[in-house]
mmCIF file of C-alpha atoms in Angstrom:
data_model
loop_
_atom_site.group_PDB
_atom_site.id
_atom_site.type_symbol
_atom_site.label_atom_id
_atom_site.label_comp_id
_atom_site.label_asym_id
_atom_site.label_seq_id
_atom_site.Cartn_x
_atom_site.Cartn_y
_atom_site.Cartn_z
ATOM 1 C CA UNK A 1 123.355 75.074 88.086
ATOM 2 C CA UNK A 2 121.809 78.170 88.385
ATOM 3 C CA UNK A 3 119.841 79.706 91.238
ATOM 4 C CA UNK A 4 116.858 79.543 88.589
ATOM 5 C CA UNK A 5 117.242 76.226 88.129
ATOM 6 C CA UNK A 6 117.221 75.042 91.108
ATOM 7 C CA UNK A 7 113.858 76.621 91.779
ATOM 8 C CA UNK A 8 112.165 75.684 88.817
ATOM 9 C CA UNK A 9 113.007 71.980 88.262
ATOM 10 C CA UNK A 10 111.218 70.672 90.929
ATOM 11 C CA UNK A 11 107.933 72.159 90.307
ATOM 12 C CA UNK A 12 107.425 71.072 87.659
ATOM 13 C CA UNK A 13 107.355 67.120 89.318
ATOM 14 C CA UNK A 14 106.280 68.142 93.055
ATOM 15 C CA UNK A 15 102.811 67.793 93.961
ATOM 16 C CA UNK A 16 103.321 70.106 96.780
ATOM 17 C CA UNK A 17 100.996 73.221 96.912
ATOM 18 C CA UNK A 18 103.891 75.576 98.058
ATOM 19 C CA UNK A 19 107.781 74.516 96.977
ATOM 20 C CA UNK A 20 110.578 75.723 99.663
ATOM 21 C CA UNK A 21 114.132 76.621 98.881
ATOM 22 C CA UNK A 22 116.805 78.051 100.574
ATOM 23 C CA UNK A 23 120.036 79.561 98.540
ATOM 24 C CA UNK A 24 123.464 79.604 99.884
ATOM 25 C CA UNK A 25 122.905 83.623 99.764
ATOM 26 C CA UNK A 26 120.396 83.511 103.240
ATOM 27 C CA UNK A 27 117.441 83.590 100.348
ATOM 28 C CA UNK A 28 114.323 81.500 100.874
ATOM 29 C CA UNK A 29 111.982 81.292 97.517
ATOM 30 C CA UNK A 30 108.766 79.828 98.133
ATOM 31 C CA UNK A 31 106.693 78.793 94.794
ATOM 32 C CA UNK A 32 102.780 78.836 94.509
ATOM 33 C CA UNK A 33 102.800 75.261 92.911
ATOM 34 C CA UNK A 34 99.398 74.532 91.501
ATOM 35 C CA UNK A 35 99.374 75.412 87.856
ATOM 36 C CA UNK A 36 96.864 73.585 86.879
ATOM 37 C CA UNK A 37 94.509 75.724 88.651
ATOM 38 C CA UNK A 38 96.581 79.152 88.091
ATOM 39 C CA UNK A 39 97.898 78.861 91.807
ATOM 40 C CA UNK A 40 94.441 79.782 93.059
ATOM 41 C CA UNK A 41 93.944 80.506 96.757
ATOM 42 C CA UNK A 42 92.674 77.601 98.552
ATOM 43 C CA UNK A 43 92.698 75.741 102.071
ATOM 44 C CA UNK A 44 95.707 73.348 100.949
ATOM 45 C CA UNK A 45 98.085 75.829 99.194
ATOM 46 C CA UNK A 46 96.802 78.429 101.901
ATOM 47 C CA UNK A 47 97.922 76.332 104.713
ATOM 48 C CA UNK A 48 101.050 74.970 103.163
ATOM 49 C CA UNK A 49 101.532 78.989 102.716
ATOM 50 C CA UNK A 50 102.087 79.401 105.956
ATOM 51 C CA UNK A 51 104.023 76.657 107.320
ATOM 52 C CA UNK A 52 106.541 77.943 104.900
ATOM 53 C CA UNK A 53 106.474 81.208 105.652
ATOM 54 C CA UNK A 54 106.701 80.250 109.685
ATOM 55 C CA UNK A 55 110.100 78.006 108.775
ATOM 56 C CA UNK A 56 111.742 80.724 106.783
ATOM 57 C CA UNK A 57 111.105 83.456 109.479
ATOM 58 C CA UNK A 58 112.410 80.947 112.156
ATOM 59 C CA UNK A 59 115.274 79.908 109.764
ATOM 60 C CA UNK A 60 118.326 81.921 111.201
ATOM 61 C CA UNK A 61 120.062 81.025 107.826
ATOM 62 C CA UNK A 62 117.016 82.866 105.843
ATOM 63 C CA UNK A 63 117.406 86.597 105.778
ATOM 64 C CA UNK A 64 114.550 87.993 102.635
ATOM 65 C CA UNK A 65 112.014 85.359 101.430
ATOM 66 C CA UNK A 66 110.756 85.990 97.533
ATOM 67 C CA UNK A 67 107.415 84.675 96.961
ATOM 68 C CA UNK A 68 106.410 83.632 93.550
ATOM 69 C CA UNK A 69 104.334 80.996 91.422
ATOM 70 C CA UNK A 70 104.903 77.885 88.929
ATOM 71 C CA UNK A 71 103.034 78.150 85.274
ATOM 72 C CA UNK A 72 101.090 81.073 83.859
ATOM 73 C CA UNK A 73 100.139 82.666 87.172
ATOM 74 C CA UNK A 74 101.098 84.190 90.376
ATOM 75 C CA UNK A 75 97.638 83.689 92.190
ATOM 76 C CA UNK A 76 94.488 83.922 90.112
ATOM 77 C CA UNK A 77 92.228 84.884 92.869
ATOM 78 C CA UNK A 78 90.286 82.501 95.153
ATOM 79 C CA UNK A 79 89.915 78.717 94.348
ATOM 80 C CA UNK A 80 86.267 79.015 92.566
ATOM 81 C CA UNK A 81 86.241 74.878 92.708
ATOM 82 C CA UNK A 82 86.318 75.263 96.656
ATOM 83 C CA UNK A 83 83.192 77.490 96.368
ATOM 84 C CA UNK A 84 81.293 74.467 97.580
ATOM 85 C CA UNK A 85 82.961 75.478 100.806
ATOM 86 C CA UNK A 86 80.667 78.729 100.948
ATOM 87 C CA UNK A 87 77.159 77.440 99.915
ATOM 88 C CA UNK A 88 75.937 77.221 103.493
ATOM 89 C CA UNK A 89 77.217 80.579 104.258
ATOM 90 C CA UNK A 90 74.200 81.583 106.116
ATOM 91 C CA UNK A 91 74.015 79.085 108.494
ATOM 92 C CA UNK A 92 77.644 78.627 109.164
ATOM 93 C CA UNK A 93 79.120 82.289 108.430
ATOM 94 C CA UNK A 94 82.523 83.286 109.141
ATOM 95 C CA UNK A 95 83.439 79.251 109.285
ATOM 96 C CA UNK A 96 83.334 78.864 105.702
ATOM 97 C CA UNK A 97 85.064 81.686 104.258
ATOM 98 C CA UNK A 98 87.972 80.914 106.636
ATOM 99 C CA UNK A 99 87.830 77.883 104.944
ATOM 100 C CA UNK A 100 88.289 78.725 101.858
ATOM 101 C CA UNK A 101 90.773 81.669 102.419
ATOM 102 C CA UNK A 102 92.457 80.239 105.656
ATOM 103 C CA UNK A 103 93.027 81.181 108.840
ATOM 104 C CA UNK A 104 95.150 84.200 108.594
ATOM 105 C CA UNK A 105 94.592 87.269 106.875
ATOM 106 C CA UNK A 106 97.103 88.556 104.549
ATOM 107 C CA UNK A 107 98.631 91.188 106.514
ATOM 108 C CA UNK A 108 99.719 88.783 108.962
ATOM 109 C CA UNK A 109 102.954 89.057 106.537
ATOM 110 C CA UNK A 110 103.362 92.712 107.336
ATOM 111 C CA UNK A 111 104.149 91.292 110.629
ATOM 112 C CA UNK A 112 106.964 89.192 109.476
ATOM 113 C CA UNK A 113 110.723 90.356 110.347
ATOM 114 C CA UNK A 114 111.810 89.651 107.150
ATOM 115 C CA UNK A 115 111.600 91.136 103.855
ATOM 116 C CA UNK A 116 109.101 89.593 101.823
ATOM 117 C CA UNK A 117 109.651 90.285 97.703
ATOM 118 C CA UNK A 118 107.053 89.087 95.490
ATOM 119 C CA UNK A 119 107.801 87.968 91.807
ATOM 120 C CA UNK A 120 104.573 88.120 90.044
ATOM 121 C CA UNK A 121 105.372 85.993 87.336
ATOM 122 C CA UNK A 122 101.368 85.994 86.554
ATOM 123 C CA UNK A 123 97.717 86.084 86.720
ATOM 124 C CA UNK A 124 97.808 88.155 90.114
ATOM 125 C CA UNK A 125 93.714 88.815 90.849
ATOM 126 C CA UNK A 126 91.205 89.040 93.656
ATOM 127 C CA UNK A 127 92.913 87.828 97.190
ATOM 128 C CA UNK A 128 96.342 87.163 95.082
ATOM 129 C CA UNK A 129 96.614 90.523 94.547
ATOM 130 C CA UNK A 130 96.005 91.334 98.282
ATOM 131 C CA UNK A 131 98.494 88.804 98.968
ATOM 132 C CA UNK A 132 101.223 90.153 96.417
ATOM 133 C CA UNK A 133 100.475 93.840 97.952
ATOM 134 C CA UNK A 134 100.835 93.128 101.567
ATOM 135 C CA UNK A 135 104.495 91.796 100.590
ATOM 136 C CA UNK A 136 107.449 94.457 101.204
ATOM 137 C CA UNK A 137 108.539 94.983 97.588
ATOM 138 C CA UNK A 138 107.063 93.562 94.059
ATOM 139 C CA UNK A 139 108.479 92.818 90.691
ATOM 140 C CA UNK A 140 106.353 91.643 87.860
ATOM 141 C CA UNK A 141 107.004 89.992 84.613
ATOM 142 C CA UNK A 142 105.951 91.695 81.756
ATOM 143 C CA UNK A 143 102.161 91.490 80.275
ATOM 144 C CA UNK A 144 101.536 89.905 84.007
ATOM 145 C CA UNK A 145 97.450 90.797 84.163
ATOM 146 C CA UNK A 146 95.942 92.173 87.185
ATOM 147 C CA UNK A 147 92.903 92.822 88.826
ATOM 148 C CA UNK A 148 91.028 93.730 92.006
ATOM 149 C CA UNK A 149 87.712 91.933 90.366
ATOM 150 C CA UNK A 150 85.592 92.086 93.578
ATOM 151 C CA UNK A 151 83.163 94.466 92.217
ATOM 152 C CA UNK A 152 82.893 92.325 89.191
ATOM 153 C CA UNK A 153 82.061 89.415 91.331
ATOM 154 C CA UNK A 154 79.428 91.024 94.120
ATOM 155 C CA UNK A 155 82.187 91.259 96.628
ATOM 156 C CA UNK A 156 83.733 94.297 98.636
ATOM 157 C CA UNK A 157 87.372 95.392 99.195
ATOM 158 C CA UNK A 158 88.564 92.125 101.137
ATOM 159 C CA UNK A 159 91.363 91.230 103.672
ATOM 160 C CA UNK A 160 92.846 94.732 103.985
ATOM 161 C CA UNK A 161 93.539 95.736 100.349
ATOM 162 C CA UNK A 162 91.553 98.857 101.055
ATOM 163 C CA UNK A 163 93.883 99.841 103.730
ATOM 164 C CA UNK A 164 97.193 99.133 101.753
ATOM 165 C CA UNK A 165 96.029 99.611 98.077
ATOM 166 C CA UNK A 166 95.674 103.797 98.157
ATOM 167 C CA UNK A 167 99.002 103.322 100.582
ATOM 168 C CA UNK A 168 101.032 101.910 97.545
ATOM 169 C CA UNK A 169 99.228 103.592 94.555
ATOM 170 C CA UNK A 170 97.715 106.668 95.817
ATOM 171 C CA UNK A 171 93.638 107.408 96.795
ATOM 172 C CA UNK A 172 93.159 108.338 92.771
ATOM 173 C CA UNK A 173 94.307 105.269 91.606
ATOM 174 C CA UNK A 174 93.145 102.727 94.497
ATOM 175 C CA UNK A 175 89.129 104.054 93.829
ATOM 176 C CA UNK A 176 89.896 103.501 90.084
ATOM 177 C CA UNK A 177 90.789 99.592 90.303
ATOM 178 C CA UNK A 178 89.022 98.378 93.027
ATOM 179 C CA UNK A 179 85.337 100.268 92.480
ATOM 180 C CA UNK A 180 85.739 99.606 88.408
ATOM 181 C CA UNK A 181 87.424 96.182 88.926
ATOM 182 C CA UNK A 182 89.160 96.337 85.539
ATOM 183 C CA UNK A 183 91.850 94.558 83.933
ATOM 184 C CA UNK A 184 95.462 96.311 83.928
ATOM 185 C CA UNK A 185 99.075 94.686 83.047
ATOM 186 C CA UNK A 186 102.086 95.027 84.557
ATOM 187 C CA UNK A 187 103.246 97.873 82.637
ATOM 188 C CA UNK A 188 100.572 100.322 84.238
ATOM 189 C CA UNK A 189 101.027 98.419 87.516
ATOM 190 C CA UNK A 190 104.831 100.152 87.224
ATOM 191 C CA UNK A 191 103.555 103.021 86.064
ATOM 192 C CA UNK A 192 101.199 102.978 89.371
ATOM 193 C CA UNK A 193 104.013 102.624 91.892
ATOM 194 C CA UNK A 194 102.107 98.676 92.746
ATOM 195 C CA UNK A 195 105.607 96.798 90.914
ATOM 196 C CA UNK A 196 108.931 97.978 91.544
ATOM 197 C CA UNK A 197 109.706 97.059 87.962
ATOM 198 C CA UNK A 198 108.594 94.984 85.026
ATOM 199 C CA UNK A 199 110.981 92.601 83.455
ATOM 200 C CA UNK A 200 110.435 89.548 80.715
ATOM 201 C CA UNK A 201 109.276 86.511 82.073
ATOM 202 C CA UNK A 202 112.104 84.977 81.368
ATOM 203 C CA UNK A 203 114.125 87.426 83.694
ATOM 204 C CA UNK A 204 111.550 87.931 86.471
ATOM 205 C CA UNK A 205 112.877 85.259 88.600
ATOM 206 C CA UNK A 206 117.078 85.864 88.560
ATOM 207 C CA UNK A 207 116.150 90.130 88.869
ATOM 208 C CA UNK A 208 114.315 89.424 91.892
ATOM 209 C CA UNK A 209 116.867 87.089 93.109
ATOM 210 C CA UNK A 210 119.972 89.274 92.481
ATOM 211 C CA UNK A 211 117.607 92.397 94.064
ATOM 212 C CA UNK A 212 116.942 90.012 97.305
ATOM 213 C CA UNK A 213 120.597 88.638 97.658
ATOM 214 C CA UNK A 214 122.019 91.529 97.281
ATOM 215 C CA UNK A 215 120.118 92.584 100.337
ATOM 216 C CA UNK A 216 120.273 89.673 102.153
ATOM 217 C CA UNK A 217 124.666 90.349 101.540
ATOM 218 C CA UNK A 218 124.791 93.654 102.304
ATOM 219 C CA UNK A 219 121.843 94.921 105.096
ATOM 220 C CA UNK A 220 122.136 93.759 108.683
ATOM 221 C CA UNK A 221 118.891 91.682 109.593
ATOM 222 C CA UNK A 222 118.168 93.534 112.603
ATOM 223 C CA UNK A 223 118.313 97.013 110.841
ATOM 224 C CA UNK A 224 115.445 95.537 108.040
ATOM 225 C CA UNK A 225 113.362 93.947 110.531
ATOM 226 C CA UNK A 226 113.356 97.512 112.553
ATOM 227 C CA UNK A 227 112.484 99.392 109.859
ATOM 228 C CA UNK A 228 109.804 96.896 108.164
ATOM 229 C CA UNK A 229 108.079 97.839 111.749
ATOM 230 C CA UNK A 230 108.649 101.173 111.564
ATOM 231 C CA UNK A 231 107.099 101.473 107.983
ATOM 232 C CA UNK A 232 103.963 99.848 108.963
ATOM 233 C CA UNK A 233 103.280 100.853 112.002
ATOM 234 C CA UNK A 234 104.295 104.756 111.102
ATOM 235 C CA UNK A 235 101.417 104.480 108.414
ATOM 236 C CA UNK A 236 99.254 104.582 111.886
ATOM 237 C CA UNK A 237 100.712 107.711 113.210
ATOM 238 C CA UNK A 238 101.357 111.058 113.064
ATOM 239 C CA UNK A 239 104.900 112.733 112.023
ATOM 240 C CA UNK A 240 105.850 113.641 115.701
ATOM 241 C CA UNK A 241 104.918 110.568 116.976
ATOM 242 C CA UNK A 242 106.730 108.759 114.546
ATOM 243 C CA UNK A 243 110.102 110.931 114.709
ATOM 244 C CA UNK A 244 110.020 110.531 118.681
ATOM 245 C CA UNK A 245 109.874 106.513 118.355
ATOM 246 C CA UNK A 246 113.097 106.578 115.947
ATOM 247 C CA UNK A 247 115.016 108.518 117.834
ATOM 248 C CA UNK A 248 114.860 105.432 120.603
ATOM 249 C CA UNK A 249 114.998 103.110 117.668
ATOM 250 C CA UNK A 250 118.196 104.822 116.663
ATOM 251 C CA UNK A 251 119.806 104.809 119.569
ATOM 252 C CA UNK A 252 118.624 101.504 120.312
ATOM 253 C CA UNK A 253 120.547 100.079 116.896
ATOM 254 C CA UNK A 254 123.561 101.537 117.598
ATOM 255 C CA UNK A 255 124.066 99.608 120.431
ATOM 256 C CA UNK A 256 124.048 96.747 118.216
ATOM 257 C CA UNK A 257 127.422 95.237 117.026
ATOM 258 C CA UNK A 258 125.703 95.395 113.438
ATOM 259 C CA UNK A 259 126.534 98.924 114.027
ATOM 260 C CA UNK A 260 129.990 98.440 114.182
ATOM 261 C CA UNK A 261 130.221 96.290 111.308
ATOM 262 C CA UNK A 262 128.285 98.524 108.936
ATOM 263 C CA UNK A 263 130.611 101.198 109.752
ATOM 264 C CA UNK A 264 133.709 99.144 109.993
ATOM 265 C CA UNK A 265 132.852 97.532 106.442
ATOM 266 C CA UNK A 266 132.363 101.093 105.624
ATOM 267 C CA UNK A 267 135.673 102.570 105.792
ATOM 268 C CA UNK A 268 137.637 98.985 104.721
ATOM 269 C CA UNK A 269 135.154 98.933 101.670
ATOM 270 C CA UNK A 270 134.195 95.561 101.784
ATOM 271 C CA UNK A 271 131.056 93.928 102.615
ATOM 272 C CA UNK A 272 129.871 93.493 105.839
ATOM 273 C CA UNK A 273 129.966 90.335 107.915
ATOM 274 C CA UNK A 274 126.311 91.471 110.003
ATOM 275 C CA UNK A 275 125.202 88.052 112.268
ATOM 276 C CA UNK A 276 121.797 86.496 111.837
ATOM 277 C CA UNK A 277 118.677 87.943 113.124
ATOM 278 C CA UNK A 278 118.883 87.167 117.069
ATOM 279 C CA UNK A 279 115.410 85.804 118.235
ATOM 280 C CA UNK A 280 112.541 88.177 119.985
ATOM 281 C CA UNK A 281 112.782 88.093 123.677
ATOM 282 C CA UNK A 282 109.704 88.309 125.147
#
């Protein structure tokens, strides 16, 4: 049975909001899993969000986690049926849009040690789209629609997507799709730089599979969780700033006996053996 398989045959009969899977390859695939309501953002899926995300970043076994969603969408924005949540918004403020987004803003996954890919197999709008942009690297099945829509809907530029939209696509391009809140596929999200690459829906899935086990084979887990911080936090600073701080890094990492199997693996040209990713001391 295929890795494919194995993902998609049970969610099509779990009522669970989020499906979990680990693959023998150190690959965790966690599936959006409410079609009938195109996988839109809500308090139950949102929570059962991050409970998976917590178990695959404390999974030793789980080295890249690829995100994705069952039916027609990735994550069609908000859940408009939990708008109810909302209504007293001027009495009870902040309370209710937590509610209805949950308790953790999407960048919270920036903060993850991991490598988070996203296969946007969808619909990807509103606070899906922050969602699928705040993950490491994208893919996107062909026609996939997409759409900041805020501006469309009386709303601003939510949950960070103005900081890391003109990061992935540019100043040009960010003012373009979040101030005009258009429709665009996942052809000119390529062409943008927002997807890595654009496959047929049928191939979305095993691409982004082979792309994250071949990772999750081949790169130690302390070198990717060093340099997911570095990327993101380097977006903060200034060129001399960041240079000084991976210098240490670099010295740091070589240090670690995933140096010495990188390099050993090197020169026998096979892969390398590199441990799991030890846990943060405090």
């Amino acid at each position: 049975m295929s890795a494919v398989d194995r993902v998609a045959e049970p969610a099509a009969a779990s009522a669970e909001p989020v499906l979990y899977e680990i693959l023998d390859s150190g690959v965790a695939v966690l599936t959006l899993n409410r079609p009938d309501r195109m996988n839109s953002w809500g308090g139950g899926l949102a929570r059962a969000f991050y409970q998976c995300i917590d178990r695959a970043e404390a999974d030793p076994a789980v080295r890249v986690i690829v995100l994705t969603g069952n039916g027609r969408a990735f994550c069609a924005g908000a859940d408009m049926g939990d708008l109810d949540t909302v209504g007293g918004a001027s009495t009870n403020g902040d309370a209710d849009v937590t509610a209805l987004v949950g308790e953790r803003h999407p960048h919270f996954v920036t903060e993850l040690r991991k490598p988070l890919i996203a296969a946007i197999n969808g619909a990807c709008a509103g606070i899906g789209l922050t969602q699928a942009l705040m993950c490491d690297v994208r893919f996107a099945a062909a026609g996939a629609k997409f759409t900041t829509a805020f501006s469309r809907r009386g709303l601003i530029a939510e949950y960070g997507i103005s900081w890391i939209l003109p990061r992935v696509v540019g100043w040009g391009a960010a003012f373009d799709l979040l101030l005009s809140g258009r429709t665009f596929f996942a052809e000119e999200a390529k062409e943008l730089g927002l997807v890595k690459d654009v496959f047929a829906p049928e191939d979305l899935l095993p691409q982004a599979l082979a792309y994250a086990q071949d990772m999750a084979r081949n790169c130690a887990p302390s070198s990717l969780a060093v340099i997911k911080r570095q990327i993101y936090r380097d977006a903060l600073r200034n060129v001399y700033e960041a240079s000084a701080d991976a210098e240490k890094l670099m010295h740091e990492s070589m240090l670690r006996p995933d140096f010495i199997a990188g390099i050993t693996a090197f020169f026998e040209k096979r892969p390398p053996g590199f441990p799991p990713l030890e846990e943060e001391t405090s």
